[in-house]
Short mmCIF file of C-alpha atoms in Angstrom, two decimals:
data_model
loop_
_atom_site.label_atom_id
_atom_site.label_comp_id
_atom_site.label_asym_id
_atom_site.label_seq_id
_atom_site.Cartn_x
_atom_site.Cartn_y
_atom_site.Cartn_z
CA ASP A 1140 64.01 153.16 109.67
CA THR A 1141 64.89 151.05 112.89
CA GLU A 1142 61.42 149.84 113.30
CA VAL A 1143 59.80 146.46 113.98
CA THR A 1144 56.38 146.72 113.94
CA GLN A 1145 53.48 143.89 115.74
CA THR A 1146 49.90 143.53 114.41
CA PRO A 1147 47.60 143.53 116.26
CA LYS A 1148 48.32 145.53 119.90
CA HIS A 1149 46.04 143.46 121.14
CA LEU A 1150 44.21 140.35 121.26
CA VAL A 1151 41.55 138.80 123.18
CA MET A 1152 40.82 135.46 122.30
CA GLY A 1153 38.79 131.65 123.65
CA MET A 1154 40.87 128.93 124.54
CA THR A 1155 39.71 126.91 121.21
CA ASN A 1156 40.18 129.95 118.83
CA LYS A 1157 43.00 130.04 116.73
CA LYS A 1158 44.10 133.70 115.53
CA SER A 1159 47.75 135.14 114.46
CA LEU A 1160 49.95 137.86 115.71
CA LYS A 1161 52.48 139.06 112.61
CA CYS A 1162 55.74 141.61 112.88
CA GLU A 1163 57.46 142.66 110.40
CA GLN A 1164 60.52 144.68 109.56
CA HIS A 1165 62.30 146.42 106.65
CA MET A 1166 65.65 146.93 107.95
CA GLY A 1167 67.29 143.88 106.27
CA HIS A 1168 67.60 141.99 109.44
CA ARG A 1169 68.19 138.02 108.85
CA ALA A 1170 67.17 137.37 112.00
CA MET A 1171 63.94 137.14 113.76
CA TYR A 1172 62.96 136.05 117.32
CA TRP A 1173 59.49 135.73 118.99
CA TYR A 1174 59.82 136.63 123.16
CA LYS A 1175 56.65 136.13 125.91
CA GLN A 1176 57.01 138.51 128.45
CA LYS A 1177 54.82 138.09 131.47
CA ALA A 1178 54.44 141.46 133.98
CA LYS A 1179 57.64 143.00 135.94
CA LYS A 1180 59.36 139.95 134.19
CA PRO A 1181 62.23 139.94 131.99
CA PRO A 1182 61.08 138.66 128.35
CA GLU A 1183 61.70 134.95 127.89
CA LEU A 1184 62.56 133.59 124.01
CA MET A 1185 60.22 131.03 122.88
CA PHE A 1186 61.59 131.22 118.48
CA VAL A 1187 64.63 132.23 117.18
CA TYR A 1188 64.51 132.19 113.09
CA SER A 1189 67.80 133.02 110.99
CA TYR A 1190 67.58 133.13 106.83
CA GLU A 1191 63.84 132.56 107.22
CA LYS A 1192 64.87 128.96 108.93
CA LEU A 1193 63.95 128.20 112.08
CA SER A 1194 67.03 128.11 113.67
CA ILE A 1195 65.51 127.81 118.03
CA ASN A 1196 62.53 126.79 119.58
CA GLU A 1197 62.72 126.89 123.30
CA SER A 1198 60.16 123.97 123.49
CA VAL A 1199 57.68 125.77 123.34
CA PRO A 1200 54.04 124.14 123.42
CA SER A 1201 53.45 123.05 120.09
CA ARG A 1202 49.84 125.37 120.39
CA PHE A 1203 52.41 127.71 119.61
CA SER A 1204 53.17 127.67 115.63
CA PRO A 1205 56.05 130.15 114.13
CA GLU A 1206 56.84 130.96 111.04
CA CYS A 1207 59.08 133.40 108.49
CA PRO A 1208 57.55 133.98 104.90
CA ASN A 1209 60.18 135.85 103.79
CA SER A 1210 63.01 137.93 105.04
CA SER A 1211 60.19 140.75 106.44
CA LEU A 1212 58.04 139.42 107.97
CA LEU A 1213 56.94 137.21 111.19
CA ASN A 1214 53.81 135.23 112.08
CA LEU A 1215 53.24 133.33 115.22
CA HIS A 1216 50.52 130.75 115.20
CA LEU A 1217 47.73 130.54 117.83
CA HIS A 1218 45.43 127.36 118.42
CA ALA A 1219 44.50 126.02 121.66
CA LEU A 1220 46.07 128.07 123.89
CA GLN A 1221 45.53 128.16 128.21
CA PRO A 1222 44.76 131.00 130.56
CA GLU A 1223 48.40 130.83 131.80
CA ASP A 1224 49.85 131.55 128.26
CA SER A 1225 47.88 135.39 128.52
CA ALA A 1226 51.19 137.66 128.48
CA LEU A 1227 52.86 140.37 126.38
CA TYR A 1228 54.71 138.83 122.30
CA LEU A 1229 57.24 140.30 121.92
CA CYS A 1230 59.04 139.75 118.35
CA ALA A 1231 62.83 141.05 117.35
CA SER A 1232 65.10 141.70 114.79
CA SER A 1233 69.13 141.63 114.47
CA ARG A 1234 71.23 141.16 111.84
CA LEU A 1235 73.39 137.92 111.56
CA GLY A 1236 77.21 137.33 111.74
CA ARG A 1237 80.30 137.23 113.73
CA GLY A 1238 79.72 140.54 115.98
CA GLY A 1239 76.85 140.85 118.67
CA TYR A 1240 74.62 142.70 117.04
CA GLU A 1241 72.31 144.53 118.74
CA GLN A 1242 68.59 143.00 119.11
CA TYR A 1243 65.57 145.83 117.86
CA PHE A 1244 61.82 144.92 119.62
CA GLY A 1245 59.04 146.23 118.44
CA PRO A 1246 56.06 147.51 120.77
CA GLY A 1247 54.45 144.13 121.52
CA THR A 1248 51.52 142.60 121.38
CA ARG A 1249 49.24 142.70 124.64
CA LEU A 1250 47.44 138.94 124.47
CA THR A 1251 44.34 137.44 126.82
CA VAL A 1252 43.05 134.25 126.50
CA THR A 1253 39.90 133.79 128.08
CA ALA B 143 75.84 128.15 131.60
CA GLN B 144 76.15 131.70 131.16
CA THR B 145 73.31 133.63 134.43
CA VAL B 146 72.99 137.02 134.34
CA THR B 147 72.13 138.92 138.19
CA GLN B 148 70.58 142.69 138.42
CA SER B 149 70.12 142.51 142.74
CA GLN B 150 68.45 145.79 142.95
CA PRO B 151 65.18 145.06 141.97
CA GLU B 152 63.98 148.66 142.52
CA MET B 153 65.43 152.18 142.85
CA SER B 154 64.57 155.77 143.38
CA VAL B 155 66.23 158.57 142.11
CA GLN B 156 65.87 162.36 142.27
CA GLU B 157 65.19 164.35 139.16
CA ALA B 158 68.86 165.32 137.35
CA GLU B 159 70.85 163.21 139.98
CA THR B 160 72.74 160.39 138.86
CA VAL B 161 72.17 156.78 139.72
CA THR B 162 73.64 153.89 138.88
CA LEU B 163 72.41 150.13 138.33
CA SER B 164 74.02 146.53 138.72
CA CYS B 165 74.43 143.57 136.33
CA THR B 166 76.57 140.58 137.50
CA TYR B 167 76.99 137.91 135.24
CA ASP B 168 78.77 134.41 135.16
CA THR B 169 80.99 132.50 132.40
CA SER B 170 83.67 131.18 131.77
CA GLU B 171 83.33 132.42 127.96
CA ASN B 172 86.46 135.15 126.95
CA ASN B 173 84.01 136.50 124.40
CA TYR B 174 80.73 138.24 124.87
CA TYR B 175 78.66 141.02 124.33
CA LEU B 176 76.83 143.01 126.79
CA PHE B 177 73.79 145.22 126.50
CA TRP B 178 71.46 147.82 128.39
CA TYR B 179 67.71 148.11 127.94
CA LYS B 180 65.34 149.88 128.48
CA GLN B 181 61.75 149.55 129.18
CA PRO B 182 59.40 152.42 129.85
CA PRO B 183 56.14 152.00 131.07
CA SER B 184 54.90 152.15 127.11
CA ARG B 185 56.43 148.60 127.21
CA GLN B 186 58.93 149.18 123.99
CA MET B 187 62.26 147.42 125.29
CA ILE B 188 65.18 149.67 123.46
CA LEU B 189 68.88 150.07 123.28
CA VAL B 190 70.33 152.11 125.84
CA ILE B 191 74.23 150.51 125.69
CA ARG B 192 76.56 147.84 124.86
CA GLN B 193 79.35 146.41 125.54
CA GLU B 194 82.00 144.23 123.73
CA ALA B 195 84.35 142.34 126.35
CA TYR B 196 87.21 142.10 123.94
CA LYS B 197 86.87 146.36 124.14
CA GLN B 198 88.71 147.65 127.56
CA GLN B 199 87.35 150.62 127.04
CA ASN B 200 84.09 151.90 128.83
CA ALA B 201 80.68 152.35 126.51
CA THR B 202 79.50 155.86 127.06
CA GLU B 203 76.63 157.04 124.87
CA ASN B 204 74.76 160.93 125.70
CA ARG B 205 74.40 160.38 129.94
CA PHE B 206 74.28 156.96 130.32
CA SER B 207 77.37 154.66 130.90
CA VAL B 208 78.94 151.91 131.76
CA ASN B 209 81.66 149.96 133.95
CA PHE B 210 82.94 147.14 132.22
CA GLN B 211 84.66 144.90 134.99
CA LYS B 212 85.60 141.95 133.46
CA ALA B 213 87.64 140.31 135.62
CA ALA B 214 85.37 141.48 138.11
CA LYS B 215 82.13 139.92 135.60
CA SER B 216 80.12 143.07 136.59
CA PHE B 217 78.36 145.66 133.69
CA SER B 218 76.85 148.05 135.40
CA LEU B 219 74.86 151.72 134.19
CA LYS B 220 75.16 154.93 135.61
CA ILE B 221 72.67 157.30 134.35
CA SER B 222 73.57 160.62 134.88
CA ASP B 223 71.35 163.68 135.03
CA SER B 224 68.44 161.13 135.47
CA GLN B 225 65.19 162.64 133.71
CA LEU B 226 61.42 162.20 134.06
CA GLY B 227 62.12 160.08 130.92
CA ASP B 228 64.03 157.39 132.21
CA THR B 229 61.69 155.86 134.28
CA ALA B 230 61.81 152.64 133.17
CA MET B 231 62.66 149.51 133.55
CA TYR B 232 66.20 147.93 133.20
CA PHE B 233 67.52 144.81 131.88
CA CYS B 234 70.78 143.54 131.28
CA ALA B 235 71.30 141.16 128.67
CA PHE B 236 74.93 138.62 127.50
CA MET B 237 75.39 137.19 124.79
CA LYS B 238 77.54 135.20 123.26
CA PRO B 239 78.17 134.75 119.89
CA PRO B 240 78.98 133.71 117.71
CA GLY B 241 75.58 131.84 115.76
CA THR B 242 73.95 131.16 119.21
CA TYR B 243 72.13 135.05 118.36
CA LYS B 244 70.14 133.84 122.32
CA TYR B 245 70.24 136.89 125.15
CA ILE B 246 70.56 135.97 128.50
CA PHE B 247 68.38 138.72 130.45
CA GLY B 248 68.68 139.44 133.93
CA THR B 249 65.22 139.70 136.28
CA GLY B 250 65.46 143.95 135.75
CA THR B 251 65.84 146.43 137.67
CA ARG B 252 62.69 148.93 137.77
CA LEU B 253 63.78 152.65 138.11
CA LYS B 254 61.85 155.76 138.61
CA VAL B 255 62.92 158.79 138.21
CA LEU B 256 61.33 161.72 140.82
CA ALA B 257 60.54 165.00 139.72
#
């Protein structure tokens, strides 16, 4: 199973709402990533978890709050977002180690902030 | 800091023809990894091919092959016998191990395969 799943596929939320994005993988990967992608642009890294601990935060605003409850699951909690936060949010996972392990991406959640 | 440049924002190719997408990068590292990812209009990113910098042999994966020129810091992707399903955005990515697990992506090349 080389699949990363993400729910929901689409999300529309107001600026005062609280919502969460979910990502799941069952490949035994111990690194998980959140990316933000605007149209026709490359993904921008937001967070990296390794061994369920936050290892990289790319200076993301606190209205985005990641959580890694276990080695298979990654959440992104959203609160008080701005319209400019509308984007495709991608989750990815990879092995950890000294090799250059490729990342497996999920299909993404299309987020619209109104 | 590492940078990755894809100088061709858009390209098109006739079905069954061959096309080459270019990627150059800048790094002072000797050991690193390079990847090509494909993102079709359905938006899921898929790994096309990877190259380890310490390997001189160019990676191949069916119709996809790379021309890795380490001294020139060039990593181009050749797609042979192009198919309509190859229509996608292609991203070149650089990763410096170990420990960072961060990709540096290029800006992407939008490839359209014409029937």
